[in-house]
Amino acid sequence: MSENKLKVESLSAWFYEKQVLNQVSLDFPDKKVIAIIGPSGCGKTTFIRCLNRMHELTPGAKVKGRVVLDGKDIYTEMDAMEVRRKIGMVFQKPNPFPNMSIYDNVVAGLKLMGIRDKNLLDKVVESKLREVGLWDEVSDDLKRSGAQLSGGQQQRLCIARALATDPEVLLMDEPTSSLDPSSTAKIESLVRVLKNHATVIIITHNVQQAARVSDYTAFLYLGDLIEFGETKKVFESPKNPLTEKYVTGRFG
Amino acid sequence: MNYKSNSFFEKLFKSTLKIAALIVIGIFILLFYSLVERSIPSLSQNGLEILLGTSWDPNFEIFGGAPAILGTLFSSAIALVFALPISLCIAIFYTEYGPVRLRPFISGVMDLLAAIPSVIYGIWGLWTLSPILKINFQEPIIASIGFIPLFSGPAYGLSIFLASLILTIMITPIISSISIDIFSKTPMPLREGMFALGATKWEVIKNVVFPFAKRGVFAATILGLGRALGETMAVTMVIGNSYIWPFKSISLFSSASTITSKIASEFPESVVNIIHNSSLISLALVLLLISISINFVAEIISKKSAGRLNV
Ligand SMILES: Nc1ncnc2c1ncn2[C@@H]1O[C@H](COP(=O)(O)OP(=O)(O)OP(=O)(O)O)[C@@H](O)[C@H]1O
Ligand SMILES: [Mg+2]
C-alpha cells in the first residue's frame, strides 16, 4: 500500500448546532481513487468540503478534528488559499463563471497563480478540454461564455477548470450526475488516468460507478463512517450489514 | 368556464396597463410640448445664446446659459466621481468584509440619509459645512496651491465645490444601497467556484462579484446621476448663485450656478419679463434633454454589454 496523502483524524462538522459529521477518521492513500458513497443527506458533500476548507465559507459552519496533507495540518499549518490550490474541487452543480469565456474559465486558476504566458495557457486549455472530452464540441468558439453551454458541457468545463492547475488531490462531488452515458464513460476513464498523478476523491450516488472507478470506498451513513476499505472488499465482503444493504441496493 | 373568466381578467388587466402606459406617455408629451412652446420667445429672440452665452443680465435682456449648464454638468460629474468609489467601498465592506452585526446599522444609516429632505441638506450645508470647509479646507488649500487656477482664491464658502460635496452625500446612499443589494445577490456557487481555485477574498470580489454586479451598479450610478442633475433645493442653498464660474473664475472654490439653482432663484421675479421667463424655461428644457439623453445612452450601453455577456 502506498503512503497516505491525506489523513483525516476524528473530523466532526456542524451547521450551527446541528452536527452532520461524527468523528470521521480515515486515511486516503496517494495516487488512488477513493469513492465516497452513502444515502442522500448523510454528509458526503460536507465531508469533502472539510478537506479543502470550503466548509468554513458556509454561515454557521464549524469543524473539529485534524486533516493532514503530506504531514501538514491544513487547518493550523496552512492557509486556506494554499490548501485549495493543492486540493481541487468539482462541485455537485456545475458552476462555470458566466462572465468569462470558455477559455478563461479553464485558465482561471492559472491566472490566479500569476501565469500569463499565452502559449502555455493555450496548451493547457486544449489539453484539459480534450481530457474531459469537450474540445471537439467547443474548439470552434472558445470565446463563448461558459454559461452558454449545456448542463453536461458546463460540468465538463468545470472539471477541466479544476484540472488546469494540476492539483495533488481532486475532490469530485457527483461529477457525472448531469452527464449522459457517453460523457460519463469519458469522465470515468479520465478519473482512472488521473490517479497516475493525483489522489481522486469522488462522491457518487451510483454504486456501480464506485465499483468501476475506485480503488477504495468509504461508506457514510448519518454522519458516521460505517466502512472504509478496498473497493473490492467493501462490495464483495462488507463487514457491516448496513454497507451490504446499501451496496446491494436494498437500502431503506 | 374557468378559462373564460381568466382570460377576461387578463384582458382587463392588460388594457388597464395599456391605459396607464398611455397616460404616462401623454403626460410626458404634454410636458415636453409646453416647455418647448414657452421656450420659443427666448429661442426666437436670442437663438443659441441660451446654450453658448456666458453672461446673464435680465436688465439688458442678455440670457447666456452656459455657466448654469456647465455648473449642472460639472457638479453632478464631481458628485459621481466621489460617490461611486465611496459607494463601492461601502458595499464591499458591507457584503464582504464587515461583521454581520454591523449590517443593520449601515443599512439603517443609508436609509436615513436617503430619506432626509433636501432642504435639510441645504440648511446643513449652508450653516454648518460651509464655514467649516471654508476655514479648514478651502483657505489652507488656496494658501498653499492657490497658484493653480482650479484652486485659486478667494474662498467663497458657498461654492461649486460645496454643492458637489452635498450632492455626493445625497447620492451616495442611493448608489450604495443598490450596490449592496446587487453584491449580496452574487450566487454563492460562483463565489465558491473561485474560492476553490485558491482565490483570496479580494480576487473573488474582483473576478466574480464585480463582473456580476457591473450592470446593476451602472444602473444605480445613472439613477444617482439623474438625482444629482435635478437636485434643486440643496444646491440652490449652497452654491452661491453667482455667475462667475467658470468663465470669470475657474476655481472650484468660487460660487456658481446650476440650471436648477438659476430657475429656482429667478423664476418668481421673471414673470414680469416674458423673455427672462422664457429663457429660464429654455434652461429647463435643456436639463430635460440632458436627462433624457443620459438615460438613452445608458440604455444603449447596458443593452450592448448584456448582448456581449449573454447573461
Ligand atoms: N448550508 C447548510 N446549512 C444547514 N444545514 C446544511 C447545509 N448544507 C447541508 N446541510 C445539512 O447537512 C447534512 C449533510 O448534508 P450534505 O450536503 O453533506 O449531504 P450529502 O451526503 O452530500 O447529500 P446528497 O447526496 O443529497 O448531496 C444534511 O442533513 C443537510 O440537511
Ligand atoms: Mg451532496
Tab-separated table of N, CA, C and O in Angstrom, chain A residues 49 54 57 81 84-85 91 95-100 108-109 112 145 148 161, chain B residues 188-190 192-200 203 207-208 211 309-311:
chain	number	residue	atom	x	y	z
A	49	ARG	N	-16.014	18.871	1.689
A	49	ARG	CA	-15.778	20.324	1.824
A	49	ARG	C	-14.902	20.656	3.029
A	49	ARG	O	-14.307	21.723	3.092
A	54	MET	N	-13.529	24.360	2.376
A	54	MET	CA	-14.659	25.093	1.808
A	54	MET	C	-15.803	25.167	2.818
A	54	MET	O	-16.616	26.087	2.782
A	57	LEU	N	-16.703	28.363	4.687
A	57	LEU	CA	-17.310	29.511	3.996
A	57	LEU	C	-18.811	29.582	4.225
A	57	LEU	O	-19.444	30.595	3.966
A	81	MET	N	-6.050	29.401	1.191
A	81	MET	CA	-5.757	29.562	-0.237
A	81	MET	C	-4.779	28.500	-0.723
A	81	MET	O	-4.958	27.921	-1.784
A	84	ARG	N	-6.496	25.110	-0.951
A	84	ARG	CA	-7.403	24.964	-2.094
A	84	ARG	C	-6.656	24.918	-3.412
A	84	ARG	O	-7.175	24.385	-4.401
A	85	ARG	N	-5.459	25.504	-3.453
A	85	ARG	CA	-4.671	25.375	-4.691
A	85	ARG	C	-4.172	23.949	-4.854
A	85	ARG	O	-4.051	23.446	-5.950
A	91	PHE	N	-17.773	20.741	-8.183
A	91	PHE	CA	-18.972	20.834	-7.347
A	91	PHE	C	-20.105	19.949	-7.871
A	91	PHE	O	-20.117	19.530	-9.028
A	95	ASN	N	-20.782	25.050	-11.973
A	95	ASN	CA	-20.763	26.491	-11.688
A	95	ASN	C	-19.699	27.226	-12.501
A	95	ASN	O	-18.809	27.844	-11.945
A	96	PRO	N	-19.795	27.172	-13.841
A	96	PRO	CA	-18.840	27.950	-14.640
A	96	PRO	C	-19.055	29.442	-14.388
A	96	PRO	O	-20.161	29.840	-14.038
A	97	PHE	N	-17.998	30.230	-14.537
A	97	PHE	CA	-18.140	31.675	-14.343
A	97	PHE	C	-18.811	32.274	-15.578
A	97	PHE	O	-18.252	32.236	-16.670
A	98	PRO	N	-20.019	32.844	-15.414
A	98	PRO	CA	-20.794	33.275	-16.584
A	98	PRO	C	-20.187	34.484	-17.292
A	98	PRO	O	-20.431	34.691	-18.472
A	99	ASN	N	-19.401	35.268	-16.553
A	99	ASN	CA	-18.812	36.454	-17.165
A	99	ASN	C	-17.524	36.133	-17.906
A	99	ASN	O	-16.920	37.011	-18.488
A	100	MET	N	-17.105	34.874	-17.850
A	100	MET	CA	-15.855	34.501	-18.515
A	100	MET	C	-16.131	33.582	-19.692
A	100	MET	O	-17.078	32.814	-19.696
A	108	ALA	N	-8.721	30.026	-15.306
A	108	ALA	CA	-8.945	30.936	-14.165
A	108	ALA	C	-7.968	30.659	-13.021
A	108	ALA	O	-7.392	31.587	-12.446
A	109	GLY	N	-7.756	29.392	-12.705
A	109	GLY	CA	-6.856	29.044	-11.599
A	109	GLY	C	-5.414	29.404	-11.904
A	109	GLY	O	-4.681	29.877	-11.035
A	112	LEU	N	-4.875	33.049	-11.475
A	112	LEU	CA	-4.727	33.411	-10.067
A	112	LEU	C	-3.303	33.179	-9.591
A	112	LEU	O	-2.797	33.876	-8.720
A	145	SER	N	-19.379	32.487	-23.810
A	145	SER	CA	-19.490	32.447	-22.354
A	145	SER	C	-19.649	31.006	-21.878
A	145	SER	O	-20.339	30.205	-22.513
A	148	GLN	N	-23.149	29.525	-21.611
A	148	GLN	CA	-23.988	29.185	-22.770
A	148	GLN	C	-23.986	27.702	-23.085
A	148	GLN	O	-24.664	27.260	-23.998
A	161	ARG	N	-11.554	23.016	-15.568
A	161	ARG	CA	-11.083	24.153	-14.769
A	161	ARG	C	-10.329	23.676	-13.530
A	161	ARG	O	-9.276	24.212	-13.170
B	188	MET	N	-23.774	32.208	-4.525
B	188	MET	CA	-22.769	31.541	-3.700
B	188	MET	C	-21.953	30.524	-4.493
B	188	MET	O	-20.736	30.455	-4.333
B	189	PRO	N	-22.583	29.695	-5.346
B	189	PRO	CA	-21.777	28.713	-6.097
B	189	PRO	C	-20.676	29.361	-6.938
B	189	PRO	O	-19.604	28.774	-7.091
B	190	LEU	N	-20.925	30.576	-7.452
B	190	LEU	CA	-19.884	31.237	-8.243
B	190	LEU	C	-18.733	31.688	-7.352
B	190	LEU	O	-17.569	31.515	-7.673
B	192	GLU	N	-17.929	30.366	-4.545
B	192	GLU	CA	-17.226	29.170	-4.082
B	192	GLU	C	-16.340	28.594	-5.172
B	192	GLU	O	-15.250	28.101	-4.904
B	193	GLY	N	-16.830	28.662	-6.426
B	193	GLY	CA	-16.023	28.167	-7.536
B	193	GLY	C	-14.687	28.890	-7.601
B	193	GLY	O	-13.643	28.281	-7.855
B	194	MET	N	-14.719	30.187	-7.347
B	194	MET	CA	-13.479	30.971	-7.378
B	194	MET	C	-12.629	30.668	-6.144
B	194	MET	O	-11.426	30.467	-6.252
B	195	PHE	N	-13.263	30.594	-4.981
B	195	PHE	CA	-12.514	30.245	-3.773
B	195	PHE	C	-11.819	28.897	-3.924
B	195	PHE	O	-10.680	28.717	-3.503
B	196	ALA	N	-12.521	27.948	-4.545
B	196	ALA	CA	-11.973	26.595	-4.651
B	196	ALA	C	-10.722	26.552	-5.517
B	196	ALA	O	-9.960	25.594	-5.461
B	197	LEU	N	-10.519	27.584	-6.335
B	197	LEU	CA	-9.298	27.625	-7.140
B	197	LEU	C	-8.143	28.252	-6.363
B	197	LEU	O	-7.054	28.438	-6.899
B	198	GLY	N	-8.404	28.602	-5.110
B	198	GLY	CA	-7.342	29.186	-4.294
B	198	GLY	C	-7.351	30.697	-4.283
B	198	GLY	O	-6.353	31.317	-3.934
B	199	ALA	N	-8.478	31.294	-4.668
B	199	ALA	CA	-8.541	32.755	-4.728
B	199	ALA	C	-8.625	33.354	-3.329
B	199	ALA	O	-9.189	32.758	-2.414
B	200	THR	N	-8.061	34.555	-3.189
B	200	THR	CA	-8.255	35.301	-1.953
B	200	THR	C	-9.615	35.979	-2.027
B	200	THR	O	-10.254	35.999	-3.077
B	203	GLU	N	-9.672	38.575	-4.659
B	203	GLU	CA	-9.739	38.013	-6.014
B	203	GLU	C	-11.154	37.538	-6.347
B	203	GLU	O	-11.593	37.644	-7.496
B	207	ASN	N	-13.022	39.062	-9.481
B	207	ASN	CA	-13.309	38.174	-10.610
B	207	ASN	C	-14.747	37.688	-10.674
B	207	ASN	O	-15.198	37.240	-11.724
B	208	VAL	N	-15.446	37.728	-9.558
B	208	VAL	CA	-16.809	37.186	-9.554
B	208	VAL	C	-17.842	38.263	-9.184
B	208	VAL	O	-18.789	38.496	-9.928
B	211	PRO	N	-17.847	41.578	-11.768
B	211	PRO	CA	-18.472	41.304	-13.076
B	211	PRO	C	-19.967	41.029	-12.954
B	211	PRO	O	-20.753	41.468	-13.784
B	309	LEU	N	-22.306	39.832	-22.926
B	309	LEU	CA	-22.121	38.880	-21.835
B	309	LEU	C	-23.071	37.703	-21.923
B	309	LEU	O	-22.790	36.629	-21.436
B	310	ASN	N	-24.207	37.942	-22.558
B	310	ASN	CA	-25.227	36.911	-22.597
B	310	ASN	C	-25.618	36.398	-21.222
B	310	ASN	O	-25.646	35.206	-20.973
B	311	VAL	N	-25.873	37.310	-20.332
B	311	VAL	CA	-26.343	36.860	-19.024
B	311	VAL	C	-27.721	37.432	-18.734
B	311	VAL	O	-28.168	38.327	-19.422
